[in-house]
XYZ file of N, CA and C in Angstrom:
738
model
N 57.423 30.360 118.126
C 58.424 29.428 117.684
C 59.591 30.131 117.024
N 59.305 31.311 116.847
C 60.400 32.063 115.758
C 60.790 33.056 115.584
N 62.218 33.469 115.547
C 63.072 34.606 115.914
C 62.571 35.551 114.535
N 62.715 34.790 113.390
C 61.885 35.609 112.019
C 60.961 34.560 111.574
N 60.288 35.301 110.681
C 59.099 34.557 109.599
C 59.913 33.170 109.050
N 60.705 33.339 108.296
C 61.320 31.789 107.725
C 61.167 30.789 108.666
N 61.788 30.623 109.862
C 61.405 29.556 111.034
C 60.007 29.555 111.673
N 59.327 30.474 111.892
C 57.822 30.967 111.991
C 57.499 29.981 111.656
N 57.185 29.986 110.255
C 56.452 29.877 109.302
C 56.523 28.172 109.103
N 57.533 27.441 109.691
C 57.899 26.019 109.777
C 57.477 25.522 110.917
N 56.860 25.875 111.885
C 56.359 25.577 113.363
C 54.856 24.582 112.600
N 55.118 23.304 112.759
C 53.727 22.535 111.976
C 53.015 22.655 113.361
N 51.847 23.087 113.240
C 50.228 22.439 113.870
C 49.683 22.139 113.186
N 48.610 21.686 113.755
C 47.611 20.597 113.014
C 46.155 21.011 113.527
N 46.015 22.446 114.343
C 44.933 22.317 115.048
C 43.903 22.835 113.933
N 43.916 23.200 112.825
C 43.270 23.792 111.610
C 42.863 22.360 110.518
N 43.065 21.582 110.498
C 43.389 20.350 110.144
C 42.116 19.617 111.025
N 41.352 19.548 110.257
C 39.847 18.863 110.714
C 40.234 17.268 111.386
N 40.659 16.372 110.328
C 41.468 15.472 110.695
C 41.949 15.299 112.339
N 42.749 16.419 112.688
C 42.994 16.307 113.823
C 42.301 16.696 114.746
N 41.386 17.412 115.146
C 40.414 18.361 115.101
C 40.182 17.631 116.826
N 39.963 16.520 116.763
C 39.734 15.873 118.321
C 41.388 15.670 119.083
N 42.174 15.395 118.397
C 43.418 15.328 119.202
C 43.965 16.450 119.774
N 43.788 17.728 118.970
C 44.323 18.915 119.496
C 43.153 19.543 120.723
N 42.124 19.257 120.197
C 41.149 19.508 121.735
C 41.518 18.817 122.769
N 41.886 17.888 122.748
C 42.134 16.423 123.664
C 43.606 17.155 124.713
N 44.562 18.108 123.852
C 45.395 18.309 124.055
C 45.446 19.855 124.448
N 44.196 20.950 124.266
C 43.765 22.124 124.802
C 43.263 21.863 125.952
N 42.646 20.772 125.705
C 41.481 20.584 127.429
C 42.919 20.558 128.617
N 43.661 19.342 128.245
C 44.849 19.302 129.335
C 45.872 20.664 129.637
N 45.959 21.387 129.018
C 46.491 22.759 129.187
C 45.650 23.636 130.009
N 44.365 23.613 130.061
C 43.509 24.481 130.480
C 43.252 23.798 131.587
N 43.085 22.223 132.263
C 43.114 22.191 133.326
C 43.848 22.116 133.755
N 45.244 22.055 133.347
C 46.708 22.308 134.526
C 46.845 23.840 134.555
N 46.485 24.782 134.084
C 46.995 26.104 134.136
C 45.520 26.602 135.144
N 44.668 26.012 135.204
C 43.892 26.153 136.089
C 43.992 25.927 137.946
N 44.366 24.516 137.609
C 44.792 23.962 138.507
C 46.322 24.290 139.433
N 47.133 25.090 138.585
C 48.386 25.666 139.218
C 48.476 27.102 139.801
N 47.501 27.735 138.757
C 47.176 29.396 139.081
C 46.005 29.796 138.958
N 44.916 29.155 139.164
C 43.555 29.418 139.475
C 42.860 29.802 138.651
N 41.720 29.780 138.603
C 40.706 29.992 137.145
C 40.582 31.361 136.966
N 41.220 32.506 137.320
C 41.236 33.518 136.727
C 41.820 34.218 135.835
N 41.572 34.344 134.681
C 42.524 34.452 133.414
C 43.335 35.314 133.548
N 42.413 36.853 134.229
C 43.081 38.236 134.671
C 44.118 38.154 135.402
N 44.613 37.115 136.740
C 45.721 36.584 137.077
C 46.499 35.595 137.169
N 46.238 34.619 135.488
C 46.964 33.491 135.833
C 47.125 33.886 134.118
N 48.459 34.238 133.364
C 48.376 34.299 132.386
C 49.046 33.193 131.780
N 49.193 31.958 132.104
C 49.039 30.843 131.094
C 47.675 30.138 131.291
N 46.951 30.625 131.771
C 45.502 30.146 131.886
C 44.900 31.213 130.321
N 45.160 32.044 130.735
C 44.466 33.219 129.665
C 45.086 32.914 128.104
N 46.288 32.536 128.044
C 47.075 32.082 126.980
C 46.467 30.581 126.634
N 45.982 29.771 127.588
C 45.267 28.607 126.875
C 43.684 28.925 126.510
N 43.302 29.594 127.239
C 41.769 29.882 126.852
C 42.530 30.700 125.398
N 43.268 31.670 125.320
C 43.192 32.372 123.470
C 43.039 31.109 122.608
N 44.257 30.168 123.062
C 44.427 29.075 122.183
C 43.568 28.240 121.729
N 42.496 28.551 122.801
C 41.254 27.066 122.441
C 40.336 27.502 121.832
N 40.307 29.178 122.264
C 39.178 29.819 121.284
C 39.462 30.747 119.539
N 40.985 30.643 119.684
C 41.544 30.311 117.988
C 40.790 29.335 117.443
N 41.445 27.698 117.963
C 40.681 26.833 117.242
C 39.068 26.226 117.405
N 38.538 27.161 117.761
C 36.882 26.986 117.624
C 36.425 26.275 119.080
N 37.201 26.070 119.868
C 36.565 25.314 121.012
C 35.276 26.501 121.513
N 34.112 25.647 122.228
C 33.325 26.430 122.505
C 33.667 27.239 124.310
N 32.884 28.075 124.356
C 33.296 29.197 125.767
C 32.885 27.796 127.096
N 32.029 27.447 126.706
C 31.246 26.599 127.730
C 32.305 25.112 127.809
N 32.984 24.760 126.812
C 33.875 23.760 126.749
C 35.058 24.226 127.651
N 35.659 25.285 127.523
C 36.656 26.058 128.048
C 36.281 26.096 129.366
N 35.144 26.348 129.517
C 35.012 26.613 131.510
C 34.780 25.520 131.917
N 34.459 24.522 131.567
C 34.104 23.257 132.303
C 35.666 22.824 132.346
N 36.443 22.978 131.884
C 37.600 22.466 131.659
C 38.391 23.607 133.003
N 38.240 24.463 132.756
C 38.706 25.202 133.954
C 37.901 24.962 135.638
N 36.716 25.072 135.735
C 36.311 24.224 136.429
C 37.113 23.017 136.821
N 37.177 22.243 136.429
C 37.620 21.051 136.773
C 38.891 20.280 136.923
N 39.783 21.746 136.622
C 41.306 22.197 137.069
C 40.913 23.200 138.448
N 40.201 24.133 138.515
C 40.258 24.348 140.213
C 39.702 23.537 141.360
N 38.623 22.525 140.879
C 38.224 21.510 141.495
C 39.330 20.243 141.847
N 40.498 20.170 141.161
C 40.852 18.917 141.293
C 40.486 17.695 140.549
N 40.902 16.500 141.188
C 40.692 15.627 140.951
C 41.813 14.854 140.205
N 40.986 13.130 140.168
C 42.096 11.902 139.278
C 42.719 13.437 137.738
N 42.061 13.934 137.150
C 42.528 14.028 135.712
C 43.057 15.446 135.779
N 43.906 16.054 137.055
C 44.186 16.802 137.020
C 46.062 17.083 137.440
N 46.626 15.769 137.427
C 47.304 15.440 138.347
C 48.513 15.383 137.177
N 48.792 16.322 136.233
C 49.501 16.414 134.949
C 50.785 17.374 135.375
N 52.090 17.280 134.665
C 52.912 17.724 135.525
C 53.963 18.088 133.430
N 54.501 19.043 133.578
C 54.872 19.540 132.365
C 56.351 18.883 132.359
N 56.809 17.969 131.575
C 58.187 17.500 131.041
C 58.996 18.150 129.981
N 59.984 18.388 129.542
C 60.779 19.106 128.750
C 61.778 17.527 128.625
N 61.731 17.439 127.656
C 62.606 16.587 126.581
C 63.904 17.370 125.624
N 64.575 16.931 125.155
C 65.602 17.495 124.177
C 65.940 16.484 123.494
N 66.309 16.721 122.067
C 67.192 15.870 121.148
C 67.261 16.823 120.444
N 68.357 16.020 119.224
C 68.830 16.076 118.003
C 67.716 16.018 117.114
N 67.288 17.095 115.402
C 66.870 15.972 114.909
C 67.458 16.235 113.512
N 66.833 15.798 112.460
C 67.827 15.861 111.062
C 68.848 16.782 110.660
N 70.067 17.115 110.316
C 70.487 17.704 109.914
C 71.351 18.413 110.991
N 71.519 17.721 112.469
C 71.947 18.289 113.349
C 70.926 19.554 114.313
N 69.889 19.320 114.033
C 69.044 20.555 114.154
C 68.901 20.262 115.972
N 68.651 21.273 116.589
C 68.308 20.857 118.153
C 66.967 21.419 118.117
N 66.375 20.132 119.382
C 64.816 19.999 119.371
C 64.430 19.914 120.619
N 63.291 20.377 120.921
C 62.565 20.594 122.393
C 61.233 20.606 122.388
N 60.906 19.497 122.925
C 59.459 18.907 123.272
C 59.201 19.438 124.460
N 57.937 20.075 124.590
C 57.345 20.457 125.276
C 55.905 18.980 125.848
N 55.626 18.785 126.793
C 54.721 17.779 127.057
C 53.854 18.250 128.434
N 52.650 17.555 128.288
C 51.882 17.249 129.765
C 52.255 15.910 129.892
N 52.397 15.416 131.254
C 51.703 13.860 130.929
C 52.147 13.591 132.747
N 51.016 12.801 133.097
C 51.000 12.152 134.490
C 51.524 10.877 134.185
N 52.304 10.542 133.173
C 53.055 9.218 133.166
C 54.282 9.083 132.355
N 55.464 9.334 132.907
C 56.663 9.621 132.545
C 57.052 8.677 131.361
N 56.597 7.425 131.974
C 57.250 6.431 131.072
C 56.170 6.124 129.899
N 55.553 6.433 129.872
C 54.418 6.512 128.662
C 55.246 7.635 127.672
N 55.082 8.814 128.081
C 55.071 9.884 127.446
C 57.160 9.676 126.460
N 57.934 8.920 127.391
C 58.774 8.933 126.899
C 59.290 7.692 125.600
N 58.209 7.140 126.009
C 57.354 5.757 124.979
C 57.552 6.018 123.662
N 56.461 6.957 123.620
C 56.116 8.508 122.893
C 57.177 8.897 121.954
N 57.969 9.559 122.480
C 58.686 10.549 122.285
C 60.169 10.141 121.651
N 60.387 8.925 121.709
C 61.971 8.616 121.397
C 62.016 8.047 120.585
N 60.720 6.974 119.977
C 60.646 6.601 118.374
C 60.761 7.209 117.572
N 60.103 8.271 117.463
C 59.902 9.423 116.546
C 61.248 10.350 116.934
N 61.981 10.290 117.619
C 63.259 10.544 116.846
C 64.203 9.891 115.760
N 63.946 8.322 116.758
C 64.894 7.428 116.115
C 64.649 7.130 114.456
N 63.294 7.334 114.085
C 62.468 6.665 113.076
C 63.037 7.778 111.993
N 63.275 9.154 112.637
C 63.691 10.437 111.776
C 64.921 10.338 111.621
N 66.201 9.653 111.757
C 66.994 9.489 112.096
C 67.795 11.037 113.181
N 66.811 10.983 113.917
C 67.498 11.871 115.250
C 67.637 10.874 116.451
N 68.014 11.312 117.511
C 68.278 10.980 118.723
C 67.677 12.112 119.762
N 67.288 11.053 120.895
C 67.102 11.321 122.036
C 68.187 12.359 123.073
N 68.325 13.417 123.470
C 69.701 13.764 124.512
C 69.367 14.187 125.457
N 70.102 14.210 126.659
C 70.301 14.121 128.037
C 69.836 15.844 128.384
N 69.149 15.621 129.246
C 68.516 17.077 129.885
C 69.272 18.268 130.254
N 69.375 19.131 129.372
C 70.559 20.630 129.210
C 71.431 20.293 127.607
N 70.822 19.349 126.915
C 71.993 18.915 125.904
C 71.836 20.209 124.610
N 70.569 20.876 124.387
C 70.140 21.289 123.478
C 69.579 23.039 124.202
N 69.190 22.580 125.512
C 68.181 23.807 125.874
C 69.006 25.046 126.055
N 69.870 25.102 126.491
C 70.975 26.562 126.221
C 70.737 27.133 125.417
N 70.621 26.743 124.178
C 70.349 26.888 122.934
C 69.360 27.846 122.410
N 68.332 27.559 123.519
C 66.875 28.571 123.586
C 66.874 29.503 124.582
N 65.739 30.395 124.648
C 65.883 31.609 125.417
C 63.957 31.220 125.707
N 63.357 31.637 126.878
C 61.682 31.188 126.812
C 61.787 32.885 127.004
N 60.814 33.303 125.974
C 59.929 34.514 125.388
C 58.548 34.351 125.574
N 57.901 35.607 125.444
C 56.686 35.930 125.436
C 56.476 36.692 123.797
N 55.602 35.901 122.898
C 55.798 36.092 121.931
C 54.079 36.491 121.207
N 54.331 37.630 120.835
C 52.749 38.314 120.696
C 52.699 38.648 118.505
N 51.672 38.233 117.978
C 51.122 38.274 116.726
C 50.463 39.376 116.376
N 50.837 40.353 115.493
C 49.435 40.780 115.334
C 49.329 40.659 113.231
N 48.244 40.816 112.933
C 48.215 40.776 111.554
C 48.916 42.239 110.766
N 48.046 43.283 111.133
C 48.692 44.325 110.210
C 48.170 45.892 111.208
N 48.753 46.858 111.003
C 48.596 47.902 112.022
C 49.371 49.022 111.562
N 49.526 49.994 112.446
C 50.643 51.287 112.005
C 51.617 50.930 112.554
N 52.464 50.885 111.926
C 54.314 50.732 112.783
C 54.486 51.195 113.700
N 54.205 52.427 113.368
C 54.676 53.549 114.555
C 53.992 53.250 115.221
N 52.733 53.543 115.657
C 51.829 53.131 116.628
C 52.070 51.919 117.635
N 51.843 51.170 116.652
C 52.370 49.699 117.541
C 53.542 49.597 118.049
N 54.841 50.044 117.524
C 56.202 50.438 118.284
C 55.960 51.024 119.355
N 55.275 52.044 119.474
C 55.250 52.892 120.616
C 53.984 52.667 121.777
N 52.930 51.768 121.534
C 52.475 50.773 122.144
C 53.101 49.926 122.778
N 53.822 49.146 122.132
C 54.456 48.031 122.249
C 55.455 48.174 124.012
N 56.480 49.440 123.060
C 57.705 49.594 123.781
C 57.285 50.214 125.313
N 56.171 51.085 125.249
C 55.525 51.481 126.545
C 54.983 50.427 127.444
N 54.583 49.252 126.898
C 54.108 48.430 127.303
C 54.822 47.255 128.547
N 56.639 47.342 127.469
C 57.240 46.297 128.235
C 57.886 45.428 126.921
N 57.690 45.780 125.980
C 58.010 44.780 124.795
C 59.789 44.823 124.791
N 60.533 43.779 124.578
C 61.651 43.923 124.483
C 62.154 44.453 122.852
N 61.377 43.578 121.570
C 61.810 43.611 120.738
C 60.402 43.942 119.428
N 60.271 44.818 118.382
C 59.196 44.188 117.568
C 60.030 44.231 115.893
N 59.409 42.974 115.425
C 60.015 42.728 114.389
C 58.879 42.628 112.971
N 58.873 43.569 111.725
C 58.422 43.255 111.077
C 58.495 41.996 109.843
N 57.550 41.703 109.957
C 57.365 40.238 108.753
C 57.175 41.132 107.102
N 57.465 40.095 105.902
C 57.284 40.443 104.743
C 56.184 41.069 104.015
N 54.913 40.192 105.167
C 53.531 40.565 104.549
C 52.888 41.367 105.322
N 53.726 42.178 106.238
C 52.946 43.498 106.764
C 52.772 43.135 108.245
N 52.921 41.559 108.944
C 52.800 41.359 109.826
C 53.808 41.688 110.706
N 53.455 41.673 112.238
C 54.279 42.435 113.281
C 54.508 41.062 114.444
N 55.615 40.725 114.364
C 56.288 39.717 115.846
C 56.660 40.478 116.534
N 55.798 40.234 117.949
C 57.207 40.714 119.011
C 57.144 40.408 120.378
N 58.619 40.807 120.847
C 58.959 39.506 121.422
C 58.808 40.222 122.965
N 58.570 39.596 123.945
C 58.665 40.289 125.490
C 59.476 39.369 126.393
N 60.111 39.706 127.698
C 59.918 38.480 128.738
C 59.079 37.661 128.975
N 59.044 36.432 129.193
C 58.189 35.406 129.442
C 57.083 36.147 130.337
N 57.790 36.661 131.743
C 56.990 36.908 132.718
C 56.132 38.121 132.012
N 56.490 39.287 131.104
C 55.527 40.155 130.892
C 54.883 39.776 129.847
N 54.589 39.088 129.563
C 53.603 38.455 128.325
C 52.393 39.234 128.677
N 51.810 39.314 129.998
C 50.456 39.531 130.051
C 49.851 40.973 129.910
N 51.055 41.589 130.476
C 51.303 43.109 130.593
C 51.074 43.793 129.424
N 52.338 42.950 128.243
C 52.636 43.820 127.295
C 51.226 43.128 126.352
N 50.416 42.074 126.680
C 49.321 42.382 125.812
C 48.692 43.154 126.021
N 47.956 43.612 126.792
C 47.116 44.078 127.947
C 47.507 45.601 127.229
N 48.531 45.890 127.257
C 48.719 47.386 126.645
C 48.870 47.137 125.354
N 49.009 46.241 124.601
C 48.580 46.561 123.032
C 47.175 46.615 122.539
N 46.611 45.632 123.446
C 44.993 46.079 122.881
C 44.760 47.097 123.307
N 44.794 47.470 124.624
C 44.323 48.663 125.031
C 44.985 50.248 124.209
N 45.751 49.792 123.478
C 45.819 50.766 122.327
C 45.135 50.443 121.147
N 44.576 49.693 121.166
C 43.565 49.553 120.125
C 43.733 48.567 118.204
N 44.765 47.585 118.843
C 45.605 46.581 118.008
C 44.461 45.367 118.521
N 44.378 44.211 117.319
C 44.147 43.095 117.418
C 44.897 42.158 117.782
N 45.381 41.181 118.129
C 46.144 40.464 118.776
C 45.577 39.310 117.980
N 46.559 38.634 116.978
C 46.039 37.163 116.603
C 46.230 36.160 117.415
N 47.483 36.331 117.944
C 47.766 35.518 119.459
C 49.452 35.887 120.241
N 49.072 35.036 121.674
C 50.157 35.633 122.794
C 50.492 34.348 123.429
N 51.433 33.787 123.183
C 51.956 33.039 123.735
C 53.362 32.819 124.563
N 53.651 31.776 125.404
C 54.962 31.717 126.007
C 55.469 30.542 124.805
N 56.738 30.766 124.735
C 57.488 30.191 123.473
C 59.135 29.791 123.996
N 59.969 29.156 123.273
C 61.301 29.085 122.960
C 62.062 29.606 121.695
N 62.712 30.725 121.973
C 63.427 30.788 120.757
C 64.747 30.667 121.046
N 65.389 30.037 119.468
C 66.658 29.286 119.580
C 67.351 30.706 119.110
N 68.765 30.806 119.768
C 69.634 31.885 119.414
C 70.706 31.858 118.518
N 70.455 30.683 117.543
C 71.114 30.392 116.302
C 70.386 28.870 115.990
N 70.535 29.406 114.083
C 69.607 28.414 113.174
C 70.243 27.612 112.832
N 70.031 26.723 111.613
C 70.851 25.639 110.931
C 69.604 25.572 109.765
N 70.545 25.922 108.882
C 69.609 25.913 107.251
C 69.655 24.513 106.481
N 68.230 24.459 106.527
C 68.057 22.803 105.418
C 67.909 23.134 104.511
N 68.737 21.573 104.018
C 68.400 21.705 102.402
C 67.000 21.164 101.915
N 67.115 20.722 100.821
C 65.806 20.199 99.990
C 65.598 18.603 100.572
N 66.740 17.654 100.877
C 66.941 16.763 101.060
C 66.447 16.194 102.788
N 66.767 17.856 103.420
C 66.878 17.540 104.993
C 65.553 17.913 105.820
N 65.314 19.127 105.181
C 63.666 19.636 105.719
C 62.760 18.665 105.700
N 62.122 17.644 104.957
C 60.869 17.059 104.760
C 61.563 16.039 105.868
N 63.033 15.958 106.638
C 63.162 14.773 107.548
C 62.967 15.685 108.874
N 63.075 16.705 108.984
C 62.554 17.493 110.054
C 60.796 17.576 110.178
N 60.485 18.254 109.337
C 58.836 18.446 109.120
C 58.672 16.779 109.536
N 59.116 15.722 109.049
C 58.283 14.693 109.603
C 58.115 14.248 110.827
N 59.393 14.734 111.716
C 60.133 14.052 113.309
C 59.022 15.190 114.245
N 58.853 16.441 113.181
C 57.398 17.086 113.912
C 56.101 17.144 113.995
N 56.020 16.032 112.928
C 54.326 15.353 112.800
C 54.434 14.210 113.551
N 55.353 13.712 113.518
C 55.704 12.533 114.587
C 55.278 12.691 115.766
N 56.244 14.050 116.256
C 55.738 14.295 118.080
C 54.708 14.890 118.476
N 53.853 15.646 117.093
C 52.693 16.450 117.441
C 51.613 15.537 117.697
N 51.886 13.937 117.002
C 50.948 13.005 116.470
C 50.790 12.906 118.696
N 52.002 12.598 118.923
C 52.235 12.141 120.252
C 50.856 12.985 121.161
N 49.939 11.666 121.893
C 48.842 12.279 122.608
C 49.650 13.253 123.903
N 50.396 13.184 124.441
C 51.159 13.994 125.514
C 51.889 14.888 125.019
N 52.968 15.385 123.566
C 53.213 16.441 123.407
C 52.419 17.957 123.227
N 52.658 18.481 123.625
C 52.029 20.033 123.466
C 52.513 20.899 122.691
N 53.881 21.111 122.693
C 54.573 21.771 122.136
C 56.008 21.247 121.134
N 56.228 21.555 120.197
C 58.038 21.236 119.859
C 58.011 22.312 119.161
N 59.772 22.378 119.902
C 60.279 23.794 119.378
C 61.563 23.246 118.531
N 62.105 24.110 117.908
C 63.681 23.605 116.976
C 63.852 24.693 116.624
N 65.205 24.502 115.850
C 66.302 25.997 115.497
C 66.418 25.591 114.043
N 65.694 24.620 113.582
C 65.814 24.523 111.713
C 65.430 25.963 111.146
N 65.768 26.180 109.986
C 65.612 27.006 108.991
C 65.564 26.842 107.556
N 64.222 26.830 107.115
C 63.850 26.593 105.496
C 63.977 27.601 104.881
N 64.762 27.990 104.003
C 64.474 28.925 103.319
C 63.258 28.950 102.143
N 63.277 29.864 101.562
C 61.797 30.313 100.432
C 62.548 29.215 99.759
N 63.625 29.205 99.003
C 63.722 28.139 97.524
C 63.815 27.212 98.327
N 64.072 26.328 99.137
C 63.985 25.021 99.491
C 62.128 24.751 99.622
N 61.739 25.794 100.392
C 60.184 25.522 100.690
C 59.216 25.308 99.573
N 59.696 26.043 98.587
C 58.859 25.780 97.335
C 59.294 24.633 96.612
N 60.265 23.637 96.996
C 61.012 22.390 96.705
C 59.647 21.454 97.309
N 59.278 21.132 98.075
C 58.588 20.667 99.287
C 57.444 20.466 99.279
């Protein structure tokens, strides 16, 4: 979600959040059988298949949950027939926003999706209104490591960019398409990988205040709440003294 830690660090999930605990499975299972179902159940060559299996086995899904679910994306069938939508709006503070979704029903999903702008006082916008805006990356985590090492891992690998965080942690960023590559050569140098995902990052922010953030953070519990969103991305920026406002 984020060019640095400050916007990082504002990307709400909920999949840690017991509470939600069945909705975000509800919403791993459908990732894992469309990435199945588009590029085949092999993780080794379908790397948004391999990127949803990390994701499901972050949040505790079991191995045997994961393959039945893949299974039943190379098999077909009624519940496989999910097709990925990209949305855009506005939301508080002028901020631009991008929903990421599954959903085999357009007009459901957009049901969904346009209250929870309006309710934030954002708006809905027309397809290209916001997305310029973003760049889609391959965006790899790790917790803590040797700089050097991992630089020179990294950069051998295919990495375009690596950026250190405050608390020792390492972002960095690749082409979408080499996501798989440039993991593939960081472990194999002998780094942990907290996770590897395909992402949007926005190529300029917009800083909230104390007043404007908690109307953003909400327009993103809003769409996460949404059973068909998967993803939302935005270009807000909290800083530390506003966040400790909050």
């Amino acid at each position: 979600m984020a060019g640095h830690s400050k916007w990082a660090n504002i990307k709400h999930r909920k999949a840690a959040q017991d509470a939600q605990r069945g909705k975000i499975f509800t919403k791993l299972i459908r990732e894992l059988v469309t990435a199945a179902k588009l590029g085949g159940g092999d993780v080794n060559a379908n790397p948004r298949l391999r990127s949803a299996v990390d994701k499901a086995l972050s949040s505790n899904m079991t191995r045997d949950t994961i393959n039945r679910a893949i299974e039943r994306g190379v098999g077909g069938g009624d519940d496989t027939n999910m097709e990925t939508k990209i949305y855009e709006g506005y939301g508080p503070g002028g901020t631009a926003v991008m929903v990421e979704c599954l959903s085999d029903n357009a007009n459901r999903t957009i049901s969904q999706v346009r209250p929870s702008f309006t309710k934030c006082g954002g708006n809905l916008g027309t397809e290209g209104s916001v997305g310029y805006l973003f760049s889609k990356k391959g965006l790899i985590l790790i917790a803590s490591g040797d700089e050097d090492a991992l630089t020179e891992a990294a950069i051998e690998s295919g990495a375009d960019d690596i950026q250190v965080q405050e608390d020792g942690s390492f972002e960095i960023y690749t082409a979408w398409e080499d996501l798989g590559d440039v993991r593939d050569g960081i472990e194999q140098a002998g780094f942990k990988i907290e996770s590897a995902e395909v992402t949007m990052i926005p190529s300029t922010t917009v800083e909230l205040d104390a007043e404007t953030a908690p109307k953003l953070l909400d327009l993103i519990n809003r769409l996460e709440d949404c059973d068909d969103v998967q993803n939302v991305y935005h270009n807000g920026e909290i800083s530390d003294e506003v966040a400790a406002l909050l």
